[in-house]
CSV table of C-alpha atoms in Angstrom, one decimal:
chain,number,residue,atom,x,y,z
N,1,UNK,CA,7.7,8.2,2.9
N,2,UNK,CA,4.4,10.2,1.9
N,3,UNK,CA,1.2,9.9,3.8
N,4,UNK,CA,0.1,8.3,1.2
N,5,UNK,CA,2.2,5.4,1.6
N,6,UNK,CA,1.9,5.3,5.2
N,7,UNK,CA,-1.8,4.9,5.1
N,8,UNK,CA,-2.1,2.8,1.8
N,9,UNK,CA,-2.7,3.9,-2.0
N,10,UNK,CA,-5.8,5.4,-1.7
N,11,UNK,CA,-6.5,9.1,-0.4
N,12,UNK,CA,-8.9,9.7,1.6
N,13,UNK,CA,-10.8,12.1,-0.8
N,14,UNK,CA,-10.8,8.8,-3.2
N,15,UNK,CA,-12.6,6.9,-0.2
N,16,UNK,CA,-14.7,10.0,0.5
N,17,UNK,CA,-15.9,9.8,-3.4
N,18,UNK,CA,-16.3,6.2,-3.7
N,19,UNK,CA,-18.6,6.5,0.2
N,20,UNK,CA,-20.5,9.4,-1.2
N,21,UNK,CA,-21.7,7.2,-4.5
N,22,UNK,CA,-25.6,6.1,-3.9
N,23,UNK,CA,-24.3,2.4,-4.3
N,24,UNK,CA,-25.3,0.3,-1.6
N,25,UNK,CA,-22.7,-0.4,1.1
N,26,UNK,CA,-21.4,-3.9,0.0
N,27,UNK,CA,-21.1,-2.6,-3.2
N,28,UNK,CA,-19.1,0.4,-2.2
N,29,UNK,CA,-16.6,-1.7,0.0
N,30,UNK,CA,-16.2,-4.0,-3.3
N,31,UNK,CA,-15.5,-0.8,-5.3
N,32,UNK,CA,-13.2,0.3,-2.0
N,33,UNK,CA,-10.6,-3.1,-2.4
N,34,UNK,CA,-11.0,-2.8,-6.5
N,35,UNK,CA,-9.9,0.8,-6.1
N,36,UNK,CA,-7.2,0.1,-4.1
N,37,UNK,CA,-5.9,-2.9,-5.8
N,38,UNK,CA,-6.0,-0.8,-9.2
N,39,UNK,CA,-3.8,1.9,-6.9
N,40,UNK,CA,-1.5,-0.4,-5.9
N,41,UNK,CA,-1.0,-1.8,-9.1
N,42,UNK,CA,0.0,1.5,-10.6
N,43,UNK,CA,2.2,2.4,-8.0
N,44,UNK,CA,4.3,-1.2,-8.8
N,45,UNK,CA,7.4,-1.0,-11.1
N,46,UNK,CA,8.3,-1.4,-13.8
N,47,UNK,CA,4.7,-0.9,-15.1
N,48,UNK,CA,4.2,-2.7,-18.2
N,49,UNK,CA,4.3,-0.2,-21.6
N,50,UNK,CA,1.7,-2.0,-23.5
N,51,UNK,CA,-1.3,-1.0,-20.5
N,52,UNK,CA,-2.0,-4.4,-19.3
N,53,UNK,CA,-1.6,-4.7,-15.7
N,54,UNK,CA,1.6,-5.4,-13.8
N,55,UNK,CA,2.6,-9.3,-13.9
N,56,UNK,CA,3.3,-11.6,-11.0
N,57,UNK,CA,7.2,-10.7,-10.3
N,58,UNK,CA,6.7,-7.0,-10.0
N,59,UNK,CA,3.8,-8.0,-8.2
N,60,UNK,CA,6.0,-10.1,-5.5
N,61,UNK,CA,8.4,-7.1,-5.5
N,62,UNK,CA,6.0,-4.9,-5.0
N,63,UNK,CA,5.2,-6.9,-2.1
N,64,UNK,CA,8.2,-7.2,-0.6
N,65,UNK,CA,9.1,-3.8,-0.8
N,66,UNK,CA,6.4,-2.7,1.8
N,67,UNK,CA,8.0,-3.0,5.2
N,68,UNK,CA,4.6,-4.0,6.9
N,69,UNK,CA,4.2,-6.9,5.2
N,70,UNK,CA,7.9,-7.3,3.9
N,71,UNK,CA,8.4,-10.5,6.7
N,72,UNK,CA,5.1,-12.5,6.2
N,73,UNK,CA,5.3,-14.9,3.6
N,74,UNK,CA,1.8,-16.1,4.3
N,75,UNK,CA,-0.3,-12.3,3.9
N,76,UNK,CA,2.4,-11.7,0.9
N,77,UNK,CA,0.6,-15.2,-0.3
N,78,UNK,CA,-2.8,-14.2,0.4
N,79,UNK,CA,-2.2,-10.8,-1.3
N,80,UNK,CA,-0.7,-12.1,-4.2
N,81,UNK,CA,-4.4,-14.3,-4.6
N,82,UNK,CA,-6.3,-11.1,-4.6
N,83,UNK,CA,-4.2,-8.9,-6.6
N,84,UNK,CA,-5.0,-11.7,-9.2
N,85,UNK,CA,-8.7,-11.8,-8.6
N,86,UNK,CA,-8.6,-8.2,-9.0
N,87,UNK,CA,-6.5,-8.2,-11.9
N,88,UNK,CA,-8.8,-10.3,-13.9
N,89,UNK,CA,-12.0,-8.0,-12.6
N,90,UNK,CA,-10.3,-5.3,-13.8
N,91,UNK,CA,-9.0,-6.6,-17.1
N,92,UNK,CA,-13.0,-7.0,-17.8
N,93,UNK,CA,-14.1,-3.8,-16.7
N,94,UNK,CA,-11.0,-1.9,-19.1
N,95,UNK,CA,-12.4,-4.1,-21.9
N,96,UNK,CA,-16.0,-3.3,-21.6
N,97,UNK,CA,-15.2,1.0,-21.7
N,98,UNK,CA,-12.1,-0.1,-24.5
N,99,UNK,CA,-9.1,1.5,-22.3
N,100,UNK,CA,-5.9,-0.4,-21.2
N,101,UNK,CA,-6.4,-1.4,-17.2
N,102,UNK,CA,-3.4,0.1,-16.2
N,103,UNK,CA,-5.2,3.7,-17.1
N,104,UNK,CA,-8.6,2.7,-15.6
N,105,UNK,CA,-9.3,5.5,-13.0
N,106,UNK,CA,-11.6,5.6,-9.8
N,107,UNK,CA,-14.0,7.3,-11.5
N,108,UNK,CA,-14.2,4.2,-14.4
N,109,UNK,CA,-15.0,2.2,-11.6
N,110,UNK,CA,-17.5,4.3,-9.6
N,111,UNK,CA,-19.5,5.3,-13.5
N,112,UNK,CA,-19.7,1.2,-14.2
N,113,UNK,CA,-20.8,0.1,-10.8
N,114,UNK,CA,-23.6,2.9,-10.9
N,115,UNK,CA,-24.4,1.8,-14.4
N,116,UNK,CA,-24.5,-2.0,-13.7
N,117,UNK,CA,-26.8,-1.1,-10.2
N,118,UNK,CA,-29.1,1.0,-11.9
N,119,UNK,CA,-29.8,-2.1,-14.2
């Protein structure tokens, strides 16, 4: 198992990017979980070959295939619920920059939440 897995799917220069942006904090932790949710979504298999985001059974066995939370049927729930609210998030951010969400990319999100805060 990489470090990566051990300590989740974002590397600590992603958080160190995202922390560095002049958003203000709530807005940065919100970019934090989006980041991460997008991560995990494109570590889940088999990823979808039309772009759109993974669906809910790779989802589940995504899920169950992470030992920490492999034996809790209520977090695997609760996770499940956010993956979706971030799925439909970041099915509207691909759309507004015209790019399949499974290709969006930290930097996507970091450019369009300075964007919409400078606004």
């Amino acid at each position: 198992m990489s470090d990566r897995d051990q300590d989740g799917p974002l590397s600590e220069e992603t958080v160190r990017r995202i922390d560095a942006s002049p958003l203000p904090q709530r807005d940065r932790h919100h970019l934090r979980l989006l980041a991460h949710c997008l991560a995990s979504f494109q570590a889940m298999e088999p990823l979808p070959t039309n772009g759109d985001l993974p669906k809910e059974q790779a989802r589940r066995q995504w899920c169950l295939s992470k030992q920490l939370i492999a034996e809790d049927p209520h977090f695997i729930a609760l996770m499940l619920e956010q993956l979706d609210v971030a799925a439909l998030q970041l099915e509207s951010i691909a759309k507004t920059i015209n790019t399949p969400p499974i290709n969006l990319t930290v930097d996507d999100l970091i450019a369009l939440a300075q964007r919409e805060w400078n606004n």
